[in-house]
Amino acid sequence: QVQLVESGGGLAQAGGSLRLSCAASGLTLGHFAWAWFRQAPGKEREFVASMSRGGGTTDYTDSVKGRFTISRDNAKNMVYLEMNSLKPEDTAIYYCSASYLVFPKEPAQYQYWGQGTQVTVSS
């Protein structure tokens, strides 16, 4: 079966960095579009970053542009989110997700989800 497992979250200071990892099994990374979403307490799940099927294009929400980078390692079946210059408003549970579509942005367009990993940024 398809399984996505996030890791790498934790506590960071403002201005610090974290790298989130998504270990994928039961699928081939290059056959899917990939995305990271996040959800803070009491708020809706929001789009953070995505990579098109095939890996040729990436997209980021405005608040993380220039700070976060989504990438993948097909050989390791891993997807990453490098998070730099962290801000307290980045605090949320971060979710890895995969889609059969080419380059979706909405949560409903993603079929597979990980369990989430908590990121907390202190001020």
mmCIF file of C-alpha atoms in Angstrom:
data_model
loop_
_atom_site.group_PDB
_atom_site.id
_atom_site.type_symbol
_atom_site.label_atom_id
_atom_site.label_comp_id
_atom_site.label_asym_id
_atom_site.label_seq_id
_atom_site.Cartn_x
_atom_site.Cartn_y
_atom_site.Cartn_z
ATOM 1 C CA GLN A 1 0.000 0.000 0.000
ATOM 2 C CA VAL A 2 0.986 3.636 -0.399
ATOM 3 C CA GLN A 3 2.458 5.173 2.716
ATOM 4 C CA LEU A 4 3.913 8.620 3.337
ATOM 5 C CA VAL A 5 5.740 9.294 6.593
ATOM 6 C CA GLU A 6 6.965 12.768 7.506
ATOM 7 C CA SER A 7 9.843 13.464 9.852
ATOM 8 C CA GLY A 8 12.264 16.235 10.728
ATOM 9 C CA GLY A 9 9.934 18.569 12.538
ATOM 10 C CA GLY A 10 10.698 20.011 15.916
ATOM 11 C CA LEU A 11 11.523 23.223 17.685
ATOM 12 C CA ALA A 12 13.519 25.959 15.993
ATOM 13 C CA GLN A 13 14.336 29.537 16.811
ATOM 14 C CA ALA A 14 13.259 32.366 14.555
ATOM 15 C CA GLY A 15 15.797 32.652 11.763
ATOM 16 C CA GLY A 16 16.768 29.012 12.052
ATOM 17 C CA SER A 17 16.356 26.114 9.655
ATOM 18 C CA LEU A 18 14.740 22.704 9.495
ATOM 19 C CA ARG A 19 14.558 20.062 6.798
ATOM 20 C CA LEU A 20 11.386 18.044 6.652
ATOM 21 C CA SER A 21 11.497 14.615 5.046
ATOM 22 C CA CYS A 22 8.740 12.519 3.533
ATOM 23 C CA ALA A 23 9.523 8.837 3.141
ATOM 24 C CA ALA A 24 7.335 7.329 0.432
ATOM 25 C CA SER A 25 6.601 3.667 -0.129
ATOM 26 C CA GLY A 26 4.283 1.855 -2.506
ATOM 27 C CA LEU A 27 4.663 4.398 -5.308
ATOM 28 C CA THR A 28 7.133 5.834 -7.776
ATOM 29 C CA LEU A 29 7.952 9.450 -6.960
ATOM 30 C CA GLY A 30 8.192 10.594 -10.561
ATOM 31 C CA HIS A 31 4.649 9.483 -11.345
ATOM 32 C CA PHE A 32 3.138 11.992 -8.913
ATOM 33 C CA ALA A 33 2.973 15.661 -8.178
ATOM 34 C CA TRP A 34 4.122 16.425 -4.640
ATOM 35 C CA ALA A 35 3.162 19.074 -2.156
ATOM 36 C CA TRP A 36 3.596 20.246 1.383
ATOM 37 C CA PHE A 37 0.636 21.705 3.232
ATOM 38 C CA ARG A 38 0.483 23.026 6.764
ATOM 39 C CA GLN A 39 -2.190 23.552 9.355
ATOM 40 C CA ALA A 40 -1.985 25.727 12.440
ATOM 41 C CA PRO A 41 -4.397 25.264 15.359
ATOM 42 C CA GLY A 42 -7.835 26.631 14.539
ATOM 43 C CA LYS A 43 -6.922 27.388 10.941
ATOM 44 C CA GLU A 44 -7.565 25.790 7.575
ATOM 45 C CA ARG A 45 -4.974 23.616 5.942
ATOM 46 C CA GLU A 46 -2.968 25.778 3.567
ATOM 47 C CA PHE A 47 -0.750 25.161 0.583
ATOM 48 C CA VAL A 48 2.969 25.671 1.161
ATOM 49 C CA ALA A 49 4.954 24.219 -1.738
ATOM 50 C CA SER A 50 4.534 21.830 -4.637
ATOM 51 C CA MET A 51 6.461 20.076 -7.363
ATOM 52 C CA SER A 52 4.871 19.093 -10.659
ATOM 53 C CA ARG A 53 4.663 15.526 -11.855
ATOM 54 C CA GLY A 54 8.035 14.931 -13.445
ATOM 55 C CA GLY A 55 9.679 17.488 -11.174
ATOM 56 C CA GLY A 56 10.129 20.243 -13.735
ATOM 57 C CA THR A 57 8.201 22.996 -11.976
ATOM 58 C CA THR A 58 7.831 24.154 -8.394
ATOM 59 C CA ASP A 59 5.447 26.582 -6.759
ATOM 60 C CA TYR A 60 5.327 28.229 -3.343
ATOM 61 C CA THR A 61 2.908 30.274 -1.375
ATOM 62 C CA ASP A 62 4.017 33.901 -1.204
ATOM 63 C CA SER A 63 4.844 33.808 2.489
ATOM 64 C CA VAL A 64 7.574 31.169 2.028
ATOM 65 C CA LYS A 65 9.058 32.177 -1.327
ATOM 66 C CA GLY A 66 12.792 32.567 -1.046
ATOM 67 C CA ARG A 67 12.867 30.696 2.265
ATOM 68 C CA PHE A 68 11.543 27.187 1.563
ATOM 69 C CA THR A 69 12.597 24.698 -1.105
ATOM 70 C CA ILE A 70 10.813 21.517 -2.120
ATOM 71 C CA SER A 71 12.911 18.747 -3.618
ATOM 72 C CA ARG A 72 12.940 15.007 -4.115
ATOM 73 C CA ASP A 73 15.375 12.122 -4.343
ATOM 74 C CA ASN A 74 13.891 9.442 -6.559
ATOM 75 C CA ALA A 75 16.529 6.853 -5.679
ATOM 76 C CA LYS A 76 15.772 7.204 -1.977
ATOM 77 C CA ASN A 77 12.010 7.615 -2.441
ATOM 78 C CA MET A 78 12.182 10.801 -0.395
ATOM 79 C CA VAL A 79 10.613 14.229 -0.708
ATOM 80 C CA TYR A 80 12.006 17.158 1.256
ATOM 81 C CA LEU A 81 11.070 20.609 2.380
ATOM 82 C CA GLU A 82 14.070 22.737 3.277
ATOM 83 C CA MET A 83 12.916 25.531 5.559
ATOM 84 C CA ASN A 84 15.221 28.490 6.150
ATOM 85 C CA SER A 85 14.820 31.836 7.893
ATOM 86 C CA LEU A 86 11.991 30.409 9.938
ATOM 87 C CA LYS A 87 9.405 32.701 11.446
ATOM 88 C CA PRO A 88 6.989 32.108 14.334
ATOM 89 C CA GLU A 89 4.116 32.198 11.846
ATOM 90 C CA ASP A 90 5.567 29.073 10.218
ATOM 91 C CA THR A 91 4.487 27.121 13.298
ATOM 92 C CA ALA A 92 2.089 24.386 12.169
ATOM 93 C CA ILE A 93 1.731 20.712 11.462
ATOM 94 C CA TYR A 94 3.271 20.047 8.063
ATOM 95 C CA TYR A 95 1.872 17.370 5.761
ATOM 96 C CA CYS A 96 3.414 15.662 2.768
ATOM 97 C CA SER A 97 1.021 14.734 -0.036
ATOM 98 C CA ALA A 98 0.994 13.170 -3.499
ATOM 99 C CA SER A 99 -1.328 13.561 -6.476
ATOM 100 C CA TYR A 100 -1.919 11.778 -9.756
ATOM 101 C CA LEU A 101 -2.568 15.156 -11.388
ATOM 102 C CA VAL A 102 0.179 17.134 -13.089
ATOM 103 C CA PHE A 103 0.419 20.240 -10.898
ATOM 104 C CA PRO A 104 -2.456 20.642 -8.437
ATOM 105 C CA LYS A 105 -2.650 23.202 -5.626
ATOM 106 C CA GLU A 106 -5.776 22.297 -3.664
ATOM 107 C CA PRO A 107 -5.804 19.733 -0.839
ATOM 108 C CA ALA A 108 -8.762 17.913 -2.401
ATOM 109 C CA GLN A 109 -6.679 17.245 -5.497
ATOM 110 C CA TYR A 110 -4.164 15.179 -3.544
ATOM 111 C CA GLN A 111 -4.878 11.505 -2.978
ATOM 112 C CA TYR A 112 -2.190 10.461 -0.517
ATOM 113 C CA TRP A 113 -1.215 12.096 2.741
ATOM 114 C CA GLY A 114 1.258 11.579 5.519
ATOM 115 C CA GLN A 115 0.444 11.832 9.199
ATOM 116 C CA GLY A 116 2.089 15.216 9.652
ATOM 117 C CA THR A 117 5.076 16.505 11.578
ATOM 118 C CA GLN A 118 4.995 19.390 14.025
ATOM 119 C CA VAL A 119 7.113 22.470 13.403
ATOM 120 C CA THR A 120 7.326 25.021 16.192
ATOM 121 C CA VAL A 121 9.246 28.261 15.757
ATOM 122 C CA SER A 122 9.953 30.347 18.827
ATOM 123 C CA SER A 123 10.392 34.092 18.821
#
